[in-house]
Structure formats: structure tokens, C-alpha cells
Coordinates of C-alpha atoms and ligand atoms in Angstrom, one line a residue:
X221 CA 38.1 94.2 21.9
X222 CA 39.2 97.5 20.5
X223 CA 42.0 95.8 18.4
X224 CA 39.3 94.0 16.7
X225 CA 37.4 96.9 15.3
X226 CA 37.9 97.6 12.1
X227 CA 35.6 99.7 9.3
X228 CA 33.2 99.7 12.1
X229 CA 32.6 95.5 12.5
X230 CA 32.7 94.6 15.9
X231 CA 32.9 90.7 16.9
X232 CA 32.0 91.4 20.3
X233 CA 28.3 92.8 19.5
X234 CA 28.4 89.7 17.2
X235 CA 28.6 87.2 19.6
X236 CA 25.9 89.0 21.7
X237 CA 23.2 87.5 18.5
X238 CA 24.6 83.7 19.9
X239 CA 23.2 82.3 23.5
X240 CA 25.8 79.1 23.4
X241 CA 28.5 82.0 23.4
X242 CA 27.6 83.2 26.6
X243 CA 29.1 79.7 27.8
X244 CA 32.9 80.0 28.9
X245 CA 33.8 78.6 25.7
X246 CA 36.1 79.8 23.2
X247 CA 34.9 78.1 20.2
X248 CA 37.6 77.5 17.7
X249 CA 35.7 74.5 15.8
X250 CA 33.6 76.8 13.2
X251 CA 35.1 74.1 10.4
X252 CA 33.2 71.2 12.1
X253 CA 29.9 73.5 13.0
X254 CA 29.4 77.3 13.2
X255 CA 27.1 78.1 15.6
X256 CA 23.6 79.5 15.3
X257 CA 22.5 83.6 16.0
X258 CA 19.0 83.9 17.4
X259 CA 17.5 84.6 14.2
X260 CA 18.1 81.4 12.8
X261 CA 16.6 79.6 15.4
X262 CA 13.3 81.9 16.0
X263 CA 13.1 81.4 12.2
X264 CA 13.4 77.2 13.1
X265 CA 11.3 77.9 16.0
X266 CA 8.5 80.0 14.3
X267 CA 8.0 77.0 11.3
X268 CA 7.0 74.9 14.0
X269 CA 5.2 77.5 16.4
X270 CA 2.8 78.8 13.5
X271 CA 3.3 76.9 9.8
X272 CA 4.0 73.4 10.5
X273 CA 2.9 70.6 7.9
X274 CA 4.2 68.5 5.4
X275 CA 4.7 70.8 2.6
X276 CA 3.4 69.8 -1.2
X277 CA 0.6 67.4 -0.1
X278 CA -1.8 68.8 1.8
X279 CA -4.3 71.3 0.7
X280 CA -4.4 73.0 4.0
X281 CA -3.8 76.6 4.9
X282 CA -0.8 75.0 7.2
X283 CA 0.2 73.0 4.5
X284 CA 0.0 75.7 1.5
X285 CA 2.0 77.9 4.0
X286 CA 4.5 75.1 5.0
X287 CA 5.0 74.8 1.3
X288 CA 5.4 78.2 0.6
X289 CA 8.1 78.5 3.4
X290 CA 10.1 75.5 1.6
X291 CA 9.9 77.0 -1.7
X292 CA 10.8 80.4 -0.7
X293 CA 14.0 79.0 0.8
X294 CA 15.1 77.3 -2.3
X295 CA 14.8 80.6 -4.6
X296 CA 16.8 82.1 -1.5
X297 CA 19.3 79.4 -2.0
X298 CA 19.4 79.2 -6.0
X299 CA 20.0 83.0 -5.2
X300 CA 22.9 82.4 -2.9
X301 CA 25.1 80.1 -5.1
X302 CA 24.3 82.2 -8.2
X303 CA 22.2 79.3 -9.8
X304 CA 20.3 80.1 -12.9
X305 CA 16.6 78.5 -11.2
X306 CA 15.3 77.4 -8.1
X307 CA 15.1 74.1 -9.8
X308 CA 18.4 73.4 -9.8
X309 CA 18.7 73.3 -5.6
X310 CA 18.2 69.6 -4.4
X311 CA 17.9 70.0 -0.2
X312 CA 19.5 66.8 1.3
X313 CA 20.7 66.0 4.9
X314 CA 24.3 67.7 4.0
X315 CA 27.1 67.7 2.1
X316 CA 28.1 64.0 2.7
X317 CA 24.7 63.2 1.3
X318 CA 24.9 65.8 -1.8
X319 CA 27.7 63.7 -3.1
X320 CA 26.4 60.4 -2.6
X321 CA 23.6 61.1 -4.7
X322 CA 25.4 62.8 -7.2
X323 CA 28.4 59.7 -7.4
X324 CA 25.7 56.7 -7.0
X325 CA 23.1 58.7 -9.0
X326 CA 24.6 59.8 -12.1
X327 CA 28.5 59.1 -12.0
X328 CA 28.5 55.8 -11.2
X329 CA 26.3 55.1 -14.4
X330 CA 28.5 57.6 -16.7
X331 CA 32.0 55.6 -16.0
X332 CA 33.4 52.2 -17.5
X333 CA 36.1 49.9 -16.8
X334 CA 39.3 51.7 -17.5
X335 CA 37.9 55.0 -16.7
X336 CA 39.5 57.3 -14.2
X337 CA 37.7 59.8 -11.5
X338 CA 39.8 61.8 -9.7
X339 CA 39.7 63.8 -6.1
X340 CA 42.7 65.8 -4.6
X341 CA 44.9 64.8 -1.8
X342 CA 42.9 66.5 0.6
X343 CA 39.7 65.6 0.0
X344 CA 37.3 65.1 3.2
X345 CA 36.1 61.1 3.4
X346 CA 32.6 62.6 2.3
X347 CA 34.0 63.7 -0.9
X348 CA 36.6 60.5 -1.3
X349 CA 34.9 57.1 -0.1
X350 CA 31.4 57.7 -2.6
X351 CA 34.0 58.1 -5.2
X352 CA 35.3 55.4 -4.4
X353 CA 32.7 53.2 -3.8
X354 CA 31.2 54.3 -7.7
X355 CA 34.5 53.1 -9.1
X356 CA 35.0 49.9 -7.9
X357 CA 31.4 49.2 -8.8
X358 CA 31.9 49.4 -12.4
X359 CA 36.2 48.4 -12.4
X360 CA 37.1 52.1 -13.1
X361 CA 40.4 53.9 -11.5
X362 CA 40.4 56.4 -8.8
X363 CA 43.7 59.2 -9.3
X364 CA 44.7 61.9 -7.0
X365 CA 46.0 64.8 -7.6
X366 CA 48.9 65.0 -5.8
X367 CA 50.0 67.9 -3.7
X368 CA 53.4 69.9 -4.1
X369 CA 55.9 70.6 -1.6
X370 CA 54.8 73.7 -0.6
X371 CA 51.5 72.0 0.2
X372 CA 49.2 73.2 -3.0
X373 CA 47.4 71.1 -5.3
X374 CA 49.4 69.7 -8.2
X375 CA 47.7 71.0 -11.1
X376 CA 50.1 70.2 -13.7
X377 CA 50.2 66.8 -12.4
X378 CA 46.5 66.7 -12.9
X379 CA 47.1 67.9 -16.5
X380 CA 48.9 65.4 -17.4
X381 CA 47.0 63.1 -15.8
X382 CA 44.0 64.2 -17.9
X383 CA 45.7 64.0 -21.3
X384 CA 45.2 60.2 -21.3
X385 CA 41.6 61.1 -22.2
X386 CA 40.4 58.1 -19.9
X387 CA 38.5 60.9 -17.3
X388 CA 35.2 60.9 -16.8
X389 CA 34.6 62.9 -13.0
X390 CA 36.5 65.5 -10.9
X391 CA 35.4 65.7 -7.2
X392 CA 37.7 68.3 -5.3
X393 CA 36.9 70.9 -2.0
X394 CA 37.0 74.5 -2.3
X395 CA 38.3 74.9 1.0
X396 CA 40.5 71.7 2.3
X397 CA 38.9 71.1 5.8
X398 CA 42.4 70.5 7.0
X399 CA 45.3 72.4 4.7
X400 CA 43.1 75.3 4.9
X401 CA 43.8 76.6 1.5
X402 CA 41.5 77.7 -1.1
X403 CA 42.3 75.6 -4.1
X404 CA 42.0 76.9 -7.8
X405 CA 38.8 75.6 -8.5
X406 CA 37.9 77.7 -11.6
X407 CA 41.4 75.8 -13.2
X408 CA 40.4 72.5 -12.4
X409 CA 36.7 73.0 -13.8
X410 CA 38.6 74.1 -17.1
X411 CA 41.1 71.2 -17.1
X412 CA 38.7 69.3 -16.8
X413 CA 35.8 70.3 -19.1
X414 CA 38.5 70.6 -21.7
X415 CA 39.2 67.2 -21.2
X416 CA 35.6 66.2 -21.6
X417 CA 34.7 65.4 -17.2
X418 CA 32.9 66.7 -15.3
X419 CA 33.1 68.8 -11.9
X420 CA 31.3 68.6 -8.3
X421 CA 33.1 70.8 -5.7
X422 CA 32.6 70.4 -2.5
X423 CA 31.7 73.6 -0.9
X424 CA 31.7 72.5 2.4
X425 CA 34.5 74.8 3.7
X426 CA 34.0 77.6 1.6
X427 CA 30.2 78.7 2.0
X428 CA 30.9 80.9 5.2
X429 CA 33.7 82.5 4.1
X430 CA 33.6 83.0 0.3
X431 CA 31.2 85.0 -2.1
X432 CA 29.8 81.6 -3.6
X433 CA 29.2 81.3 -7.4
X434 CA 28.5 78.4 -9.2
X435 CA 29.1 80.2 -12.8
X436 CA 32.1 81.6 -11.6
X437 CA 33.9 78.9 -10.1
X438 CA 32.8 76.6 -13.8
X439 CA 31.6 73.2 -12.0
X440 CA 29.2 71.1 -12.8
X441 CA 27.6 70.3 -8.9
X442 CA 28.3 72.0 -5.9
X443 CA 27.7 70.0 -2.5
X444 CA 27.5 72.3 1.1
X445 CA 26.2 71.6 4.5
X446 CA 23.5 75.1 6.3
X447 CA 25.7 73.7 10.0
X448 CA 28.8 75.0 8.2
X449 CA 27.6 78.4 7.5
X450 CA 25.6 79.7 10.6
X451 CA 22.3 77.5 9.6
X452 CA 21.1 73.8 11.3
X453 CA 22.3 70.5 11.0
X454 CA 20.9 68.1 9.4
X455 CA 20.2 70.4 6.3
X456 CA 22.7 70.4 3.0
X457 CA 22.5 71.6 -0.6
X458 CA 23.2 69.8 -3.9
X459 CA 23.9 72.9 -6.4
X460 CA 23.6 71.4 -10.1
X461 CA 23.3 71.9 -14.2
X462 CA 20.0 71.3 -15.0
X463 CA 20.6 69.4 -17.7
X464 CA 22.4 67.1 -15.4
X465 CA 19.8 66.8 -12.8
X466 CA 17.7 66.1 -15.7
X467 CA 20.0 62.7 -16.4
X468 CA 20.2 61.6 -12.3
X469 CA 18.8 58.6 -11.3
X470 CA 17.0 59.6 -7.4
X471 CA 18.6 57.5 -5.0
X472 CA 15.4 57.1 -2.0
X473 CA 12.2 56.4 -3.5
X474 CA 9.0 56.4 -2.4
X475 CA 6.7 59.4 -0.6
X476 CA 6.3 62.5 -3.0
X477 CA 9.3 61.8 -5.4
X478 CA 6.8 60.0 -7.4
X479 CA 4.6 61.5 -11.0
X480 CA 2.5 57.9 -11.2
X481 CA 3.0 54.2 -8.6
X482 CA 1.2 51.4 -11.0
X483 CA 1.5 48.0 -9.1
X484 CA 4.8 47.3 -10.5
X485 CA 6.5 50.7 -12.0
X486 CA 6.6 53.9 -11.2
X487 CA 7.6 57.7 -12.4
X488 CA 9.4 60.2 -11.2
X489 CA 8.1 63.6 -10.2
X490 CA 10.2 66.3 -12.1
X491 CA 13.8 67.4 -11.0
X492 CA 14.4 68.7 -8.0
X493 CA 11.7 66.9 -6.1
X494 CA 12.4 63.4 -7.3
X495 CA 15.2 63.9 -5.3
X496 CA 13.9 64.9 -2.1
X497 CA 11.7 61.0 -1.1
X498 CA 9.9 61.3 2.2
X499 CA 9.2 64.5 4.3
X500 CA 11.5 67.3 3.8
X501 CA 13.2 68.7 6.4
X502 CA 11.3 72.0 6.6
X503 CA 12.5 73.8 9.3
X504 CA 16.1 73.0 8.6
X505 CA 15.7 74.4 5.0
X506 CA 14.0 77.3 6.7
X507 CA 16.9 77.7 9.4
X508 CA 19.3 77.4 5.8
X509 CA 17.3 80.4 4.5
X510 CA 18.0 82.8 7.6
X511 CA 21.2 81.7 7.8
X512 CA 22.0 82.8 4.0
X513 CA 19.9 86.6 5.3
X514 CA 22.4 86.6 8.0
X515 CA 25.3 86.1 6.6
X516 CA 24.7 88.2 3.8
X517 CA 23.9 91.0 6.2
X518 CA 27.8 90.4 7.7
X519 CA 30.2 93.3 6.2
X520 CA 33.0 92.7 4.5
X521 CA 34.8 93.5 7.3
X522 CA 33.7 90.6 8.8
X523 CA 35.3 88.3 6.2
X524 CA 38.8 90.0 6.9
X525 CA 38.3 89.8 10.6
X526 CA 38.2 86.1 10.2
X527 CA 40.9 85.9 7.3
X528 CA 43.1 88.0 9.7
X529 CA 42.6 85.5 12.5
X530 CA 43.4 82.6 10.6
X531 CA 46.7 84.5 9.6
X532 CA 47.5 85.5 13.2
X533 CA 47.1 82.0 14.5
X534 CA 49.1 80.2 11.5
X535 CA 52.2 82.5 12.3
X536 CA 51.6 82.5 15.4
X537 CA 51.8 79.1 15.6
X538 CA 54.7 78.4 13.0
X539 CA 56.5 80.9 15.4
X540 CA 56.4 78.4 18.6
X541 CA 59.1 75.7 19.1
X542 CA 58.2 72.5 18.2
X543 CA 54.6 73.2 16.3
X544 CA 54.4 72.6 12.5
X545 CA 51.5 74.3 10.7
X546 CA 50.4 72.2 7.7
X547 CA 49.2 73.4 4.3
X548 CA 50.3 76.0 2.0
X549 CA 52.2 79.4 3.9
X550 CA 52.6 81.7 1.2
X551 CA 50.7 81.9 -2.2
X552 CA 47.4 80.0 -1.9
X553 CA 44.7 82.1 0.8
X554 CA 43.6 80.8 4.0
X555 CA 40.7 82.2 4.7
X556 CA 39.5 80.6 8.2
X557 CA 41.4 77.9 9.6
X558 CA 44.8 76.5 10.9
X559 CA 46.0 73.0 11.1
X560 CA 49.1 71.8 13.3
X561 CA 50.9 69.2 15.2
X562 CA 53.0 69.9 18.3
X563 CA 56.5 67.8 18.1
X564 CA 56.0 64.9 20.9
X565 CA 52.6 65.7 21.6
X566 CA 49.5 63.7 20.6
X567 CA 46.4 65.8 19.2
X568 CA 44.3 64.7 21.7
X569 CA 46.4 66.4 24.4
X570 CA 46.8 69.2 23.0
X571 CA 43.3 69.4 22.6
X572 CA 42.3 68.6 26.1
X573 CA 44.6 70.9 27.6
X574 CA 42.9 73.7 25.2
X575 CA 39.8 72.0 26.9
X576 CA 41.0 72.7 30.4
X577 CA 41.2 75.8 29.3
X578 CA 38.1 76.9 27.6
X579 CA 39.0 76.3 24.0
X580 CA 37.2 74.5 21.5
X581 CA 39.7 73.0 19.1
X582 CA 39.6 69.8 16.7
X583 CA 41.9 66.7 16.9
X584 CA 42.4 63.5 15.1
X585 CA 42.4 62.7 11.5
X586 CA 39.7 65.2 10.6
X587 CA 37.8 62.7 8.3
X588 CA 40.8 63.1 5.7
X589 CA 43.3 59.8 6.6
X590 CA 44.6 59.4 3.0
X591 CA 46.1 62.9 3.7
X592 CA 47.1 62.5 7.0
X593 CA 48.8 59.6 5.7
X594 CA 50.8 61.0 2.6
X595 CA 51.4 64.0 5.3
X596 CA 53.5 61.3 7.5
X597 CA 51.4 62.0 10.5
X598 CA 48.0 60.3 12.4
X599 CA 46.5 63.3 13.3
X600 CA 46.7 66.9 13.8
X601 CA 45.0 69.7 15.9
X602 CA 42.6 72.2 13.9
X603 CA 41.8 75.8 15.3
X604 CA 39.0 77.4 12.9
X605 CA 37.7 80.8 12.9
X606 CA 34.0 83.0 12.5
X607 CA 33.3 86.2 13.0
X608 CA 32.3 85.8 16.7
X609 CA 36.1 85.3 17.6
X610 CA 38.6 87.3 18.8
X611 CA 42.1 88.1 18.3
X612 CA 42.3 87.2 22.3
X613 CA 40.9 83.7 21.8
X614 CA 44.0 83.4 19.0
X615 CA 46.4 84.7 22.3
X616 CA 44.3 82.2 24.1
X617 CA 45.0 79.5 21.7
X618 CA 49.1 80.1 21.2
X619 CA 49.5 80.3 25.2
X620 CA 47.2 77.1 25.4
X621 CA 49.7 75.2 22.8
X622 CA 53.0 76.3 24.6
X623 CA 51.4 75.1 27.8
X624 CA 51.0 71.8 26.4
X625 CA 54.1 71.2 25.1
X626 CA 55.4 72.2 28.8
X627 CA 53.4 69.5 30.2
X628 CA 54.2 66.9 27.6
X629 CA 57.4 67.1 26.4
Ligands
PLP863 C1 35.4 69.6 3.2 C2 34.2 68.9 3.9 N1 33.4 68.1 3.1 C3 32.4 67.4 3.6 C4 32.1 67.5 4.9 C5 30.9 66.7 5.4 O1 29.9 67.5 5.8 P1 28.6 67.0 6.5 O2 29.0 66.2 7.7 O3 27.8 68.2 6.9 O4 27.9 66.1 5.5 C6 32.9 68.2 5.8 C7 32.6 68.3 7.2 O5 33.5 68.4 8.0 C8 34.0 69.0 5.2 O6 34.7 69.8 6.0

């Protein structure tokens, strides 16, 4: 559409590089999975068309080539996140399993009784329940930072919270998967290190949107899934200080994560690969890798495209009778999603009328109830944006909404 063009980026060319767009679907889910151009999947597709083995095992051609595939794509992601070394990339199954491993591996045996570990109010469960799960292991406290009325993270709050000096971990999201906002991340890694703790962001939310710096943003881990940004499922980073990684206990043992098995011991193999037990998902890290080419190759244009959506469909929606838009309105960016409820209308209807019409939306408690909760509601309706969209799918969206108000209320 013509309306969409600007400094020469055009989302409808985009969309030609995805065959599931083709289908009648306006898909308004990015924040639960992008979907995938072609080049990411010939790149999946070639791994196991011409280079597939198990990569550092077998002395192979396939094998030295399977290896050098894998390798390649973690200096591409070191590269991406601004790490210092290639070293410092652990692959995992996703985000969800990048904080597991870094709560069970290494927080859970850095806290004490009486210490605290704290996450924001609108953390996703991935970045909540392995947090908690470390602190009840070892009779420490969780806190939350609270949020203010105007739907941003209480930092001063957190502040104080800190001055107690009983803080040992910070786990908060870049991007809140539901509020939409960015939060100050930078300020929470230097309230924090100040107060002796250390940071893992989850970066979930923020990878396909964001120019992504781990020196920048100050945190100790980063945790992000490739489905989020373009790239497969099943594929996730763990960003972290080597000095840390150094220090993490590996949390699946067994296959190559091993130096030296004697009958009853055994070594580890040197960071990252003592993380990565069993055989590595190679064409997922592969599919990560053109995912990262890709989206580097979008324009900045492209970024605003989908920052502009995001902005058109929040006051879009705060416009209609009856629809509340959650999350901050003014003075905290919302870079690619929108969040609401529709007064006297359950999610799930909304959503299935948005169904009936060809739109993609999410509905329910978006895998963050303790929000919900402190929000006063059950569950909300989530419209989230990518560069394939259109300012006619947010028309689509708005008439979609006022139509299911009509029928339900
Ligand atoms: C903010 C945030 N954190 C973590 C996750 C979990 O990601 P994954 O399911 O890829 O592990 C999600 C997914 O929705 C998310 O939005």
C-alpha cells in the first residue's frame, strides 16, 4: 500500500520473501512467533540437503563442514548482540531454556537464605517461575519491582529496595511481552551492579525490533529465542560475561559436554560447549544465522514502519468505546505491540471474531498471570507487529474489535 512506503521500504515486496503470507491471514502474532522469509528456510533446508552431521565429533568432510556451519553461526551471533567472543554464545532450545540454565546453573548457587532476587511486574513465566524455583531452593526472597500508575517500571521503588544490600540477581525483559514498553534496562543494570547483583535480561521481545547490545544495555546475561526474530523454533541464545560462564555449573550432561568420563567422575569441556550436552541443533542455529543476515539487511525504515503500526493501533484502539489499551501511553517507546481488553467481552471472543475474519491476534494471560493479576484482569487480547504488515491490517484489526463489541455486548 502506497501509505506504507516510506524512505523507499515497502512491506508489500516484504511479504512476497514469506510463502505462509500468501494464506488469507493477517498475522498480528509476531510477539509469539515471526514468521520465516525463504532464505531462512533454504538456509535450514540446505544444512540438511548437502552438510548434515553431527558437528565436533566426526572427522568427516560432512562432519568438518557441519561443524564449520555451527561455528560460523555463533561468531555471527557473538557479532549480533555485540559480545566480545564467540565463546560467550551458549545455543539452547530458547529463551525459556537460556534462563533456566543461567538461574539453576549459577544463581541458585550464588544466593543464601535471606537473600533477595528480583524480576519486574511484567515479567514473562519464562523469566519469573526459574527464579522462583532457585529461591525457594535455598530459603531466599523473590521482590518485584512494582509498576507505576502510568504503567512503567518503578525504578525508585527498586532503589530502595536494593539499599537493603540483601540483592544478589536481577532478571527483568527488555520488551514486556504484554505492556509493550521498552523498559530502562541500562538503569537497572547500574542499580544493580552498584548494589553488588547481577543482571540477565531477557531479550525475548526486543531482538527484532531493537539494535541489540549487550555492552550497551550493562547486563550480565542476555536470554532470546531465533522464532522471535525471523529465525526457527526450537533455537535460543544465552548471551554471557565470560567470566561468568566460566563459574556456571552445565545443567544436561552427558554427549560432548564432557573433557574426560572416568568410571565415576567426569570433566567438563570448556565454556560454551559444556553447555550444549547431546547433539546441537544445527540447522536451527543455521536458520538463527540467516535470520540475523536478514534482518540486518531490513532498513531503518523498516523498524519505523513497525513502530508506527504499533502506535496507530494503540490509539486506535484507546480511541474505541469500551477498549482499554494496557501499558505505558506516553513517555516509555512501544516499539511493536499492543495489548487490550474490550469492556464485557472475553479475549477469546474477541479473538475468534478477529479469526472469522482473517486476523491473527493473541488472547489469554500471555504467560504473564502475576501481571494480569495486579492489572485486575484474567486476560487480555495482544495485536503485535513485523515488517510484513500493513497499516490496512491495523484498519482490519480496529473494525474487527468494534465488530465484536457489537456482537457481544
Ligand atoms: C518476554 C518473553 N520471555 C520469554 C519468552 C519465552 O520464549 P520461548 O518460548 O521461545 O522460550 C517469551 C515468549 O513468548 C517472551 O515473550
Amino acid at each position: 500500500m502506497k501509505e506504507d512506503r516510506r524512505d523507499g521500504f515497502d512491506p508489500d515486496a516484504l511479504r512476497r520473501q514469506f510463502a505462509i503470507l500468501n494464506r488469507e491471514v493477517a498475522w498480528l502474532d509476531n510477539a509469539a512467533t515471526t514468521q520465516r522469509p525463504e532464505s531462512v528456510l533454504r538456509a535450514m533446508d540446505e544444512f540438511y540437503r548437502q552438510h548434515n552431521a553431527n558437528p565436533r565429533r566426526s572427522v568427516h568432510r560432512l562432519g568438518t563442514e557441519a561443524t564449520a556451519v555451527y561455528e560460523q553461526a555463533r561468531a555471527a551471533t557473538a557479532r549480533f548482540v555485540g559480545g566480545a567472543a564467540p565463546e560467550e554464545i551458549v545455543f539452547t532450545s530458547g529463551t525459556t531454556a537460556s534462563i533456566n540454565l543461567v538461574a539453576a546453573g549459577l544463581a541458585r548457587g550464588e544466593i543464601g537464605p535471606g537473600d533477595h532476587v528480583w524480576v519486574s511486574a511484567a515479567e514473562h513465566h519464562s523469566n519469573w517461575v526459574p527464579w522462583q524455583k532457585a529461591v525457594h531452593a535455598v530459603g531466599a526472597r523473590l521482590q518485584v519491582i512494582p509498576l507505576q500508575p502510568d504503567g512503567r517500571l518503578d525504578l525508585e521503588a527498586f532503589e530502595q529496595g536494593l539499599s537493603g544490600g540483601q540483592t544478589k540477581w536481577v532478571a527483568v525483559a527488555w520488551v514486556s511481552n504484554v505492556l509493550g514498553a521498552v523498559n530502562d534496562v541500562r538503569a537497572i543494570c547500574d542499580l544493580a551492579h552498584a548494589a553488588r547483583a547481577r543482571v540477565l535480561v531477557d531479550g525475548a521481545q526486543g531482538v527484532a525490533h531493537l539494535p541489540v547490545d549487550v555492552a550497551a544495555l550493562g547486563c550480565d546475561f542476555f536470554a532470546f529465542s531465533a522464532h522471535k526474530m525471523f529465525g526457527p523454533m526450537g533455537t535460543g541464545v544465552l548471551w554471557g560475561r565470560s567470566s561468568l560462564l566460566q563459574r556456571m555449573e552445565p545443567l544436561f550432561y552427558g554427549g560432548e559436554m564432557i573433557a574426560r568420563v572416568e568410571e565415576q567422575t567426569a570433566t567438563w569441556a570448556d565454556v560454551p560447549y559444556r553447555f550444549e550436552g547431546g547433539t546441537p541443533n544445527v540447522a536451527g542455529v543455521v536458520g538463527l544465522a540467516a535470520a540475523i543476515d536478514w534482518q540486518q539487511a531490513l532498513p531503518a525504515a523498516a523498524h519505523a514502519h513497525v513502530a508506527e503500526l504499533a502506535r496507530q493501533a494503540a490509539d486506535g484502539l484507546a480511541a474505541l468505546p469500551g477498549v482499554a489499551v494496557l501499558g505505558p501511553t506516553t513517555g516509555a517507546p512501544r516499539p511493536s505491540l499492543v495489548s487490550f481488553t474490550v469492556q464485557g467481552v472475553p479475549a477469546h471472543d474477541v479473538a475468534q471474531v478477529l479469526d472469522e475474519r482473517g486476523i491473527a491476534v493473541r488472547a489469554g494471560h500471555m504467560c504473564a498471570q502475576p501481571l494480569l493479576r495486579r492489572l485486575g484482569i484474567e486476560s487480555a487480547v495482544r495485536a503485535s507487529f513485523a515488517p510484513y504488515n500493513s497499516a490496512d491490517e491495523v484498519r482490519r484489526l480496529l473494525a474487527g474489535v468494534q465488530a465484536a463489541r457489537k456482537i457481544f455486548t
